[in-house]
GROMACS .gro file of C-alpha atoms in nm:
model
  484
    1MET     CA    1 -12.720   5.069   0.710
    2LYS     CA    2 -12.426   5.237   0.878
    3LYS     CA    3 -12.086   5.129   0.788
    4TYR     CA    4 -11.763   5.261   0.928
    5THR     CA    5 -11.469   5.282   0.703
    6LEU     CA    6 -11.109   5.291   0.832
    7SER     CA    7 -11.051   5.653   0.745
    8ILE     CA    8 -11.353   5.734   0.982
    9ILE     CA    9 -11.167   5.475   1.258
   10ILE     CA   10 -10.827   5.639   1.213
   11LEU     CA   11 -11.010   5.978   1.275
   12ALA     CA   12 -11.181   5.866   1.564
   13ILE     CA   13 -10.844   5.737   1.699
   14CYS     CA   14 -10.691   6.072   1.658
   15LEU     CA   15 -10.957   6.286   1.759
   16GLY     CA   16 -10.879   6.111   2.106
   17LEU     CA   17 -11.027   5.783   2.103
   18ASN     CA   18 -10.743   5.587   2.297
   19ALA     CA   19 -10.573   5.890   2.365
   20GLN     CA   20 -10.346   5.714   2.623
   21THR     CA   21 -10.189   5.518   2.369
   22LYS     CA   22 -10.092   5.795   2.137
   23GLU     CA   23  -9.721   5.752   2.147
   24THR     CA   24  -9.422   5.879   1.941
   25PRO     CA   25  -9.292   5.561   1.760
   26ASN     CA   26  -9.015   5.386   1.950
   27LYS     CA   27  -8.712   5.204   1.791
   28THR     CA   28  -8.785   4.906   2.053
   29PRO     CA   29  -9.123   4.868   2.150
   30LYS     CA   30  -9.222   4.875   2.492
   31PHE     CA   31  -9.498   4.595   2.613
   32GLY     CA   32  -9.759   4.621   2.909
   33PHE     CA   33 -10.147   4.483   2.945
   34ILE     CA   34 -10.490   4.536   2.850
   35ASN     CA   35 -10.790   4.392   2.998
   36PRO     CA   36 -11.109   4.317   2.790
   37ARG     CA   37 -11.240   4.653   2.841
   38GLY     CA   38 -10.956   4.820   2.677
   39LYS     CA   39 -10.800   4.961   3.003
   40LEU     CA   40 -10.437   4.942   3.049
   41VAL     CA   41 -10.368   4.785   3.358
   42ILE     CA   42  -9.987   4.739   3.354
   43PRO     CA   43  -9.817   5.016   3.196
   44LEU     CA   44  -9.594   4.991   2.875
   45ILE     CA   45  -9.249   4.947   3.055
   46TYR     CA   46  -9.173   4.611   2.974
   47GLU     CA   47  -8.888   4.524   2.709
   48GLU     CA   48  -9.062   4.165   2.651
   49VAL     CA   49  -9.314   3.970   2.815
   50SER     CA   50  -9.452   3.645   2.818
   51TYR     CA   51  -9.842   3.571   2.810
   52PHE     CA   52 -10.047   3.571   3.128
   53ASN     CA   53 -10.141   3.219   3.275
   54GLU     CA   54 -10.248   3.158   3.652
   55GLY     CA   55 -10.205   3.510   3.690
   56PHE     CA   56  -9.857   3.515   3.669
   57ALA     CA   57  -9.648   3.639   3.334
   58VAL     CA   58  -9.258   3.663   3.301
   59VAL     CA   59  -9.118   4.007   3.176
   60LEU     CA   60  -8.832   4.175   3.086
   61ASN     CA   61  -8.764   4.552   3.239
   62ASN     CA   62  -8.557   4.814   3.087
   63LYS     CA   63  -8.254   4.705   3.313
   64LYS     CA   64  -8.255   4.385   3.117
   65GLU     CA   65  -8.360   4.189   3.442
   66LEU     CA   66  -8.627   3.897   3.450
   67LEU     CA   67  -8.923   3.962   3.657
   68ILE     CA   68  -9.252   3.788   3.769
   69VAL     CA   69  -9.556   4.038   3.726
   70ASN     CA   70  -9.893   3.951   3.874
   71LYS     CA   71 -10.240   4.108   3.728
   72GLU     CA   72 -10.222   4.429   3.977
   73GLY     CA   73  -9.844   4.498   3.804
   74LYS     CA   74  -9.658   4.362   4.129
   75GLU     CA   75  -9.326   4.283   4.049
   76THR     CA   76  -9.161   3.971   4.192
   77PRO     CA   77  -8.770   3.959   4.117
   78ILE     CA   78  -8.637   3.624   3.999
   79LYS     CA   79  -8.349   3.510   4.193
   80ASN     CA   80  -8.099   3.393   3.954
   81LYS     CA   81  -7.968   3.725   3.741
   82ASN     CA   82  -7.822   3.528   3.496
   83TYR     CA   83  -8.106   3.350   3.334
   84ASP     CA   84  -8.107   3.369   2.935
   85GLN     CA   85  -8.294   3.666   2.875
   86SER     CA   86  -8.365   3.671   2.504
   87PHE     CA   87  -8.672   3.442   2.562
   88PRO     CA   88  -8.981   3.333   2.334
   89TYR     CA   89  -9.302   3.464   2.478
   90LYS     CA   90  -9.496   3.145   2.414
   91SER     CA   91  -9.236   2.935   2.616
   92PHE     CA   92  -9.230   3.091   2.951
   93VAL     CA   93  -9.569   3.021   3.073
   94PHE     CA   94  -9.679   2.913   3.438
   95SER     CA   95  -9.845   2.609   3.416
   96GLU     CA   96  -9.943   2.439   3.776
   97GLY     CA   97  -9.732   2.685   3.967
   98LEU     CA   98  -9.386   2.642   3.799
   99CYS     CA   99  -9.276   2.820   3.489
  100ALA     CA  100  -8.954   2.701   3.237
  101ILE     CA  101  -8.650   2.888   3.255
  102MET     CA  102  -8.371   2.852   3.045
  103PHE     CA  103  -7.939   2.924   3.137
  104ASN     CA  104  -7.709   2.842   2.884
  105LYS     CA  105  -8.008   2.705   2.648
  106LYS     CA  106  -8.098   2.420   2.895
  107PHE     CA  107  -8.445   2.411   3.063
  108GLY     CA  108  -8.552   2.407   3.424
  109PHE     CA  109  -8.797   2.540   3.633
  110ILE     CA  110  -8.896   2.845   3.882
  111ASN     CA  111  -9.196   2.887   4.094
  112THR     CA  112  -9.404   3.185   4.151
  113LYS     CA  113  -9.155   3.326   4.418
  114GLY     CA  114  -8.892   3.346   4.155
  115VAL     CA  115  -8.733   3.053   4.324
  116GLU     CA  116  -8.543   2.771   4.095
  117VAL     CA  117  -8.707   2.454   4.189
  118ILE     CA  118  -8.576   2.221   3.911
  119PRO     CA  119  -8.215   2.279   3.757
  120CYS     CA  120  -8.163   2.398   3.403
  121GLU     CA  121  -8.068   2.076   3.256
  122TYR     CA  122  -8.319   1.981   2.987
  123ASP     CA  123  -8.253   2.056   2.612
  124VAL     CA  124  -8.500   2.234   2.366
  125PRO     CA  125  -8.710   1.926   2.179
  126LYS     CA  126  -8.619   1.866   1.844
  127GLU     CA  127  -8.902   1.721   1.639
  128PRO     CA  128  -8.788   1.415   1.480
  129LYS     CA  129  -8.841   1.384   1.074
  130ASP     CA  130  -9.180   1.170   1.122
  131ALA     CA  131  -9.290   1.369   1.427
  132ASP     CA  132  -9.655   1.279   1.551
  133LEU     CA  133  -9.867   1.553   1.603
  134ARG     CA  134  -9.854   1.513   1.960
  135THR     CA  135  -9.488   1.544   1.999
  136VAL     CA  136  -9.387   1.792   2.267
  137LYS     CA  137  -9.251   2.068   2.139
  138TYR     CA  138  -9.111   2.385   2.312
  139ALA     CA  139  -9.056   2.445   2.647
  140PRO     CA  140  -9.158   2.189   2.881
  141LYS     CA  141  -9.474   2.240   3.106
  142PHE     CA  142  -9.642   2.022   3.391
  143VAL     CA  143  -9.988   1.899   3.321
  144ASN     CA  144 -10.110   1.655   3.568
  145GLY     CA  145  -9.804   1.720   3.780
  146MET     CA  146  -9.611   1.580   3.534
  147ALA     CA  147  -9.376   1.724   3.266
  148VAL     CA  148  -9.218   1.536   2.933
  149ILE     CA  149  -8.881   1.650   2.933
  150TYR     CA  150  -8.625   1.603   2.654
  151GLN     CA  151  -8.248   1.518   2.722
  152ASN     CA  152  -7.954   1.398   2.444
  153GLY     CA  153  -8.240   1.318   2.220
  154LEU     CA  154  -8.447   1.110   2.421
  155TYR     CA  155  -8.785   1.187   2.622
  156GLY     CA  156  -8.842   1.138   3.015
  157VAL     CA  157  -9.090   1.256   3.254
  158ILE     CA  158  -9.032   1.456   3.570
  159ASN     CA  159  -9.270   1.530   3.873
  160LYS     CA  160  -9.320   1.878   4.035
  161THR     CA  161  -8.980   1.775   4.254
  162GLY     CA  162  -8.790   1.712   3.990
  163LYS     CA  163  -8.766   1.335   4.021
  164ILE     CA  164  -8.755   1.120   3.728
  165ILE     CA  165  -9.090   0.947   3.681
  166VAL     CA  166  -9.050   0.769   3.344
  167PRO     CA  167  -8.633   0.702   3.225
  168ILE     CA  168  -8.509   0.931   2.951
  169GLU     CA  169  -8.503   0.685   2.709
  170TYR     CA  170  -8.849   0.729   2.477
  171GLN     CA  171  -8.812   0.860   2.155
  172PHE     CA  172  -9.192   1.024   2.208
  173ILE     CA  173  -9.395   1.080   2.482
  174THR     CA  174  -9.717   1.295   2.463
  175HIS     CA  175  -9.822   1.544   2.741
  176PHE     CA  176 -10.049   1.338   3.034
  177LYS     CA  177 -10.406   1.342   2.953
  178ASN     CA  178 -10.652   1.199   3.222
  179ASN     CA  179 -10.322   1.035   3.378
  180LEU     CA  180 -10.229   0.841   3.050
  181ALA     CA  181  -9.944   0.926   2.791
  182VAL     CA  182  -9.868   0.780   2.465
  183PHE     CA  183  -9.490   0.664   2.397
  184LYS     CA  184  -9.306   0.523   2.122
  185LYS     CA  185  -8.992   0.397   2.153
  186ASP     CA  186  -8.814   0.299   1.829
  187LEU     CA  187  -8.970   0.607   1.553
  188THR     CA  188  -8.835   0.356   1.265
  189ALA     CA  189  -9.071   0.102   1.343
  190LYS     CA  190  -9.402   0.089   1.240
  191GLY     CA  191  -9.664   0.150   1.468
  192MET     CA  192  -9.532   0.018   1.807
  193TYR     CA  193  -9.704   0.290   2.028
  194GLY     CA  194  -9.769   0.209   2.382
  195VAL     CA  195  -9.949   0.347   2.694
  196MET     CA  196  -9.785   0.435   3.066
  197ASP     CA  197  -9.960   0.572   3.341
  198ILE     CA  198  -9.854   0.863   3.563
  199SER     CA  199  -9.646   0.658   3.757
  200GLY     CA  200  -9.481   0.554   3.423
  201LYS     CA  201  -9.639   0.177   3.458
  202VAL     CA  202  -9.680   0.043   3.084
  203ILE     CA  203 -10.045  -0.005   3.103
  204VAL     CA  204 -10.054  -0.111   2.703
  205ASN     CA  205  -9.759  -0.267   2.561
  206PRO     CA  206  -9.653  -0.201   2.205
  207THR     CA  207  -9.719  -0.434   1.962
  208LYS     CA  208  -9.617  -0.419   1.560
  209PHE     CA  209 -10.004  -0.466   1.470
  210LEU     CA  210 -10.046  -0.127   1.624
  211GLU     CA  211 -10.055   0.187   1.345
  212ASN     CA  212 -10.157   0.412   1.653
  213ILE     CA  213 -10.304   0.473   1.941
  214TRP     CA  214 -10.476   0.779   2.118
  215ILE     CA  215 -10.605   0.847   2.440
  216GLU     CA  216 -10.987   0.942   2.437
  217ASP     CA  217 -11.288   1.105   2.612
  218LYS     CA  218 -11.329   0.954   2.968
  219ASN     CA  219 -10.968   0.759   2.967
  220ILE     CA  220 -11.048   0.580   2.698
  221ILE     CA  221 -10.776   0.459   2.454
  222ARG     CA  222 -10.843   0.369   2.090
  223TYR     CA  223 -10.624   0.154   1.856
  224HIS     CA  224 -10.575   0.201   1.491
  225TYR     CA  225 -10.489  -0.144   1.326
  226VAL     CA  226 -10.385  -0.210   0.957
  227ASP     CA  227 -10.503  -0.504   0.800
  228GLY     CA  228 -10.261  -0.513   0.506
  229LYS     CA  229 -10.554  -0.341   0.290
  230TRP     CA  230 -10.493  -0.016   0.454
  231SER     CA  231 -10.844  -0.047   0.610
  232ASN     CA  232 -10.847   0.066   0.966
  233PHE     CA  233 -11.001  -0.119   1.244
  234TYR     CA  234 -11.087   0.009   1.625
  235ASP     CA  235 -11.087  -0.149   1.926
  236PHE     CA  236 -11.175   0.036   2.293
  237TYR     CA  237 -11.014  -0.012   2.604
  238ASP     CA  238 -11.047   0.109   2.961
  239ASN     CA  239 -10.745   0.326   3.128
  240LYS     CA  240 -10.634  -0.003   3.287
  241GLY     CA  241 -10.559  -0.162   2.959
  242ILE     CA  242 -10.842  -0.373   2.977
  243GLU     CA  243 -11.026  -0.446   2.624
  244ILE     CA  244 -11.409  -0.295   2.654
  245LYS     CA  245 -11.562  -0.470   2.337
  246LYS     CA  246 -11.353  -0.748   2.281
  247GLY     CA  247 -11.316  -0.862   1.911
  248LYS     CA  248 -11.502  -0.578   1.787
  249HIS     CA  249 -11.369  -0.380   1.512
  250TYR     CA  250 -11.478  -0.088   1.289
  251PRO     CA  251 -11.387  -0.041   0.894
  252TYR     CA  252 -11.410   0.357   0.985
  253LEU     CA  253 -11.419   0.546   1.282
  254SER     CA  254 -11.385   0.930   1.297
  255GLU     CA  255 -11.190   1.104   1.577
  256PHE     CA  256 -11.402   1.176   1.907
  257GLU     CA  257 -11.513   1.477   2.021
  258ASN     CA  258 -11.706   1.534   2.373
  259GLY     CA  259 -11.694   1.138   2.369
  260PHE     CA  260 -11.856   1.059   2.043
  261ALA     CA  261 -11.755   0.954   1.687
  262LEU     CA  262 -11.911   0.842   1.396
  263TYR     CA  263 -11.846   0.487   1.290
  264GLY     CA  264 -11.867   0.294   0.961
  265GLU     CA  265 -11.995  -0.099   0.940
  266GLU     CA  266 -11.786  -0.345   0.747
  267ASP     CA  267 -12.075  -0.527   0.659
  268ALA     CA  268 -12.319  -0.235   0.536
  269PRO     CA  269 -12.055   0.045   0.397
  270ASN     CA  270 -12.333   0.276   0.338
  271PHE     CA  271 -12.465   0.247   0.693
  272TRP     CA  272 -12.339   0.478   0.946
  273GLY     CA  273 -12.407   0.520   1.341
  274ILE     CA  274 -12.280   0.694   1.654
  275VAL     CA  275 -12.016   0.530   1.931
  276ASP     CA  276 -11.946   0.664   2.271
  277ALA     CA  277 -11.610   0.627   2.413
  278MET     CA  278 -11.702   0.289   2.585
  279GLY     CA  279 -11.766   0.138   2.235
  280ASN     CA  280 -12.167   0.134   2.281
  281LYS     CA  281 -12.323   0.207   1.922
  282LYS     CA  282 -12.641   0.377   1.801
  283PRO     CA  283 -12.742   0.344   1.432
  284LEU     CA  284 -12.842   0.655   1.238
  285THR     CA  285 -13.215   0.592   1.105
  286GLU     CA  286 -13.165   0.764   0.815
  287LYS     CA  287 -12.953   0.696   0.513
  288TYR     CA  288 -12.635   0.938   0.531
  289ALA     CA  289 -12.300   0.975   0.298
  290PHE     CA  290 -11.957   1.086   0.476
  291ASN     CA  291 -11.669   1.154   0.364
  292LYS     CA  292 -11.408   0.899   0.524
  293ASN     CA  293 -11.102   1.103   0.458
  294GLU     CA  294 -11.240   1.328   0.687
  295PRO     CA  295 -11.095   1.249   1.044
  296SER     CA  296 -11.352   1.483   1.278
  297GLN     CA  297 -11.690   1.501   1.192
  298PHE     CA  298 -11.793   1.639   1.514
  299ARG     CA  299 -11.770   2.002   1.539
  300ASN     CA  300 -11.936   2.202   1.849
  301GLY     CA  301 -12.127   1.908   1.950
  302TYR     CA  302 -12.320   1.865   1.599
  303LEU     CA  303 -12.265   1.617   1.355
  304TYR     CA  304 -12.294   1.714   0.962
  305ALA     CA  305 -12.464   1.465   0.736
  306GLN     CA  306 -12.541   1.433   0.344
  307LYS     CA  307 -12.875   1.263   0.282
  308VAL     CA  308 -12.852   0.988   0.092
  309ILE     CA  309 -13.170   1.057  -0.093
  310ASP     CA  310 -13.159   1.383  -0.232
  311LYS     CA  311 -12.772   1.527  -0.125
  312LYS     CA  312 -12.890   1.755   0.124
  313MET     CA  313 -12.692   1.830   0.463
  314VAL     CA  314 -12.851   1.846   0.796
  315VAL     CA  315 -12.700   1.879   1.128
  316LEU     CA  316 -12.751   1.616   1.401
  317ASN     CA  317 -12.689   1.592   1.754
  318ASP     CA  318 -12.465   1.325   1.961
  319ASN     CA  319 -12.760   1.104   1.936
  320GLY     CA  320 -12.820   1.111   1.583
  321GLU     CA  321 -13.135   1.297   1.605
  322ARG     CA  322 -13.212   1.608   1.356
  323VAL     CA  323 -13.149   1.901   1.509
  324ASN     CA  324 -13.420   2.112   1.308
  325ASN     CA  325 -13.597   1.908   1.092
  326ASN     CA  326 -13.682   2.194   0.842
  327CYS     CA  327 -13.358   2.327   0.780
  328GLU     CA  328 -13.187   2.145   0.511
  329TYR     CA  329 -12.861   2.308   0.328
  330ASP     CA  330 -12.663   2.248  -0.015
  331TYR     CA  331 -12.362   2.268   0.218
  332ILE     CA  332 -12.290   2.353   0.599
  333TYR     CA  333 -11.991   2.444   0.733
  334GLU     CA  334 -12.086   2.490   1.112
  335LEU     CA  335 -12.373   2.562   1.321
  336SER     CA  336 -12.279   2.753   1.646
  337LYS     CA  337 -12.404   2.655   1.997
  338ASP     CA  338 -12.639   2.985   1.947
  339GLY     CA  339 -12.793   2.815   1.650
  340ILE     CA  340 -12.654   3.042   1.366
  341ALA     CA  341 -12.554   2.833   1.057
  342TYR     CA  342 -12.335   2.890   0.828
  343GLY     CA  343 -12.364   2.757   0.469
  344ILE     CA  344 -12.531   2.750   0.110
  345LYS     CA  345 -12.889   2.694   0.035
  346GLY     CA  346 -13.052   2.694  -0.297
  347THR     CA  347 -12.908   2.927  -0.536
  348LYS     CA  348 -12.753   3.168  -0.228
  349ASN     CA  349 -12.364   3.223  -0.176
  350ALA     CA  350 -12.205   3.144   0.126
  351SER     CA  351 -12.422   3.264   0.413
  352PHE     CA  352 -12.550   3.278   0.764
  353TYR     CA  353 -12.906   3.159   0.885
  354ASN     CA  354 -13.090   3.160   1.155
  355ASP     CA  355 -13.143   2.811   1.189
  356LYS     CA  356 -13.419   2.808   1.409
  357GLN     CA  357 -13.634   2.996   1.187
  358CYS     CA  358 -13.404   2.875   0.861
  359SER     CA  359 -13.396   3.255   0.784
  360LEU     CA  360 -13.119   3.404   0.590
  361ILE     CA  361 -12.984   3.674   0.775
  362TYR     CA  362 -12.658   3.754   0.621
  363GLU     CA  363 -12.541   3.663   0.249
  364THR     CA  364 -12.203   3.737   0.071
  365ASP     CA  365 -12.204   3.921  -0.235
  366LYS     CA  366 -11.920   3.727  -0.417
  367ASN     CA  367 -11.964   3.603  -0.778
  368GLY     CA  368 -11.993   3.228  -0.797
  369VAL     CA  369 -12.338   3.108  -0.669
  370GLY     CA  370 -12.346   2.825  -0.452
  371SER     CA  371 -11.965   2.790  -0.465
  372ILE     CA  372 -11.850   2.539  -0.199
  373ASN     CA  373 -11.472   2.668  -0.290
  374TYR     CA  374 -11.556   3.018  -0.164
  375ILE     CA  375 -11.664   2.901   0.180
  376MET     CA  376 -11.340   2.696   0.198
  377SER     CA  377 -11.124   2.939   0.016
  378SER     CA  378 -10.777   3.001   0.173
  379LEU     CA  379 -10.861   3.360   0.061
  380ASN     CA  380 -11.203   3.381   0.222
  381ARG     CA  381 -11.285   3.339   0.551
  382ILE     CA  382 -11.582   3.359   0.738
  383TYR     CA  383 -11.578   3.257   1.116
  384PRO     CA  384 -11.862   3.123   1.319
  385PHE     CA  385 -12.045   3.336   1.533
  386LYS     CA  386 -11.847   3.367   1.890
  387GLY     CA  387 -12.143   3.477   2.105
  388ASP     CA  388 -12.326   3.754   1.946
  389TYR     CA  389 -12.123   3.840   1.625
  390ALA     CA  390 -11.912   3.667   1.344
  391ALA     CA  391 -11.601   3.796   1.167
  392ILE     CA  392 -11.586   3.807   0.770
  393ARG     CA  393 -11.301   3.858   0.581
  394LYS     CA  394 -11.395   3.867   0.163
  395ASP     CA  395 -11.185   3.923  -0.133
  396ASP     CA  396 -11.285   4.102  -0.425
  397GLY     CA  397 -11.290   3.814  -0.661
  398ASP     CA  398 -10.940   3.880  -0.837
  399PRO     CA  399 -10.704   3.639  -0.706
  400ASN     CA  400 -10.441   3.826  -0.876
  401LYS     CA  401 -10.486   4.142  -0.663
  402ARG     CA  402 -10.594   3.975  -0.318
  403ASN     CA  403 -10.753   4.254  -0.186
  404PHE     CA  404 -10.988   4.175   0.145
  405ASP     CA  405 -11.269   4.358   0.291
  406PHE     CA  406 -11.355   4.323   0.644
  407PHE     CA  407 -11.668   4.309   0.853
  408LEU     CA  408 -11.812   4.226   1.193
  409ILE     CA  409 -12.179   4.149   1.189
  410ASP     CA  410 -12.418   4.091   1.418
  411LYS     CA  411 -12.714   3.792   1.461
  412LYS     CA  412 -12.949   4.009   1.254
  413GLY     CA  413 -12.695   4.035   1.004
  414LYS     CA  414 -12.612   4.413   1.051
  415ILE     CA  415 -12.262   4.536   0.975
  416THR     CA  416 -12.120   4.672   1.315
  417TYR     CA  417 -11.753   4.724   1.151
  418GLU     CA  418 -11.635   4.727   0.818
  419VAL     CA  419 -11.278   4.832   0.670
  420LYS     CA  420 -11.122   4.800   0.307
  421GLY     CA  421 -10.832   4.612   0.383
  422GLY     CA  422 -10.554   4.462   0.156
  423MET     CA  423 -10.372   4.130   0.189
  424ASP     CA  424 -10.156   4.303   0.479
  425CYS     CA  425 -10.456   4.323   0.700
  426SER     CA  426 -10.643   4.092   0.904
  427LEU     CA  427 -10.970   4.092   1.142
  428LYS     CA  428 -11.030   3.763   1.327
  429PRO     CA  429 -11.178   3.703   1.671
  430ASP     CA  430 -10.957   3.664   2.007
  431GLU     CA  431 -10.854   3.302   2.006
  432THR     CA  432 -10.992   3.272   2.367
  433GLU     CA  433 -11.356   3.390   2.247
  434ILE     CA  434 -11.394   3.658   2.504
  435GLY     CA  435 -11.587   3.871   2.241
  436ILE     CA  436 -11.268   4.074   2.137
  437TYR     CA  437 -11.223   4.121   1.775
  438ILE     CA  438 -10.830   4.214   1.655
  439TYR     CA  439 -10.752   4.414   1.367
  440ASN     CA  440 -10.409   4.393   1.240
  441LYS     CA  441 -10.264   4.663   0.950
  442ARG     CA  442  -9.932   4.635   0.841
  443ASP     CA  443  -9.814   4.719   0.466
  444PHE     CA  444  -9.540   4.509   0.382
  445LEU     CA  445  -9.465   4.711   0.072
  446ASP     CA  446  -9.398   5.041   0.260
  447LEU     CA  447  -9.236   4.943   0.622
  448ASN     CA  448  -9.196   5.310   0.695
  449ALA     CA  449  -9.582   5.319   0.702
  450PRO     CA  450  -9.796   5.297   1.027
  451ALA     CA  451  -9.868   4.960   1.152
  452TYR     CA  452 -10.096   4.882   1.470
  453VAL     CA  453 -10.351   4.637   1.603
  454LEU     CA  454 -10.676   4.785   1.673
  455TYR     CA  455 -10.868   4.580   1.960
  456LEU     CA  456 -11.283   4.623   1.896
  457ASN     CA  457 -11.581   4.470   2.079
  458GLY     CA  458 -11.845   4.276   1.864
  459GLY     CA  459 -12.005   4.647   1.816
  460GLY     CA  460 -11.741   4.773   1.630
  461THR     CA  461 -11.584   5.018   1.895
  462VAL     CA  462 -11.230   5.037   1.908
  463ILE     CA  463 -11.116   4.955   2.271
  464TYR     CA  464 -10.744   5.016   2.225
  465LYS     CA  465 -10.488   5.075   1.973
  466GLY     CA  466 -10.132   4.921   2.014
  467GLY     CA  467  -9.860   4.852   1.818
  468TYR     CA  468  -9.795   4.560   1.569
  469SER     CA  469  -9.634   4.326   1.801
  470SER     CA  470  -9.929   4.348   2.019
  471ARG     CA  471 -10.097   3.992   2.099
  472ASN     CA  472 -10.379   3.817   2.182
  473PHE     CA  473 -10.582   3.750   2.496
  474ASN     CA  474 -10.462   3.477   2.771
  475ASP     CA  475 -10.593   3.483   3.122
  476GLY     CA  476 -10.805   3.751   3.060
  477LEU     CA  477 -10.542   4.034   2.946
  478ALA     CA  478 -10.375   4.104   2.645
  479ALA     CA  479  -9.975   4.205   2.574
  480VAL     CA  480  -9.984   4.530   2.387
  481SER     CA  481  -9.662   4.724   2.229
  482ASN     CA  482  -9.650   5.096   2.152
  483TYR     CA  483  -9.420   5.036   1.868
  484GLN     CA  484  -9.557   5.119   1.530
   0.00000   0.00000   0.00000
């Protein structure tokens, strides 16, 4: 089996691989953009850059001027030269043709021509102490023609003309989803969540009986009730606030994925089924055990179930049917859309299997046979397959040293890339799942040592070497730097 070490990779780079990135280290990095083939499509000339989105990014040139740049590198000046220039690149991203911009620490919006269309008069949201995970953070952005804005400690909603659609008087408003948003006026009151539509009309009034409320698939709203014993009950409502399944509650209901959730019956605690977002139930035909403390039961469209009779784990689809009747696991973490299972069978360690034939394609060699702790360890990480490849981070079994090895493998278990790393390294798939893997190397004990980012395809070929401040892909391009 052919293996590539870090020294070979670095030697290849020094001999000419990605010669275009060979730069004398600068005190300040310069940014440009590459495409998924590793081609530098926008040169390394900018002091700072945002992510690309909708074909545009905001950049800062060497004259300390903010510009808009498109994917061909064409620059459009931003009309107001006085906008704040020290911007967090994650915040200044175009959404529905508008981009938040800042002046005197206040947010407004510009269009793709660099013209201010909504004045800079809104604040940076401050996360409340008991914040919901859905709290709008950072710069405002438009979703379905509406932007949740923050001013003087309260939230409201504006449209793309800057008109206030929802008065700035709420202590919590989510982004709009399917033209609906969850709100809360009093964060000190338990529950008290309501729902408004895109016009600001309240379609579900807050009540003291509400523990929480979510907007689910197909415009359906889900209520979380508390009955005094901390047992959750749920109802289903349409996007007009009309109850679909009146008086029908569930002692357990998981989070929805793609319109389906797992439910548990009150009168039969060991009896489970699948329910769609309209409240239609389909009981499971076999007895399974599930962890009620796990909010999300579906992953990638699959339901992972443990058989009561023999404790073996199987994979079900959203109809409650076995995906593969022959494959059973002692533990399964995830099944990819391509049918590659990541889990444990028998005495094997955490491994990859071809689920269609139940055949082992790759097995880790860490001590601790059949250890679920390994598969869920914070030190170890096996990323599920993204297309044809998967990334693996594995420690050496000594938690005090925390040294990691990194691998890429294909669907047959062949190692296409291998490197001896350390705690200062990482190898993971690009967040946008375009088949690019990103290897970060930095020595935190020697800050003068070279730090860099390698962009690899799944076959282990380095397509680009950039400085450590290089970033992930977004909208088909990745911001890279030359500073090491």
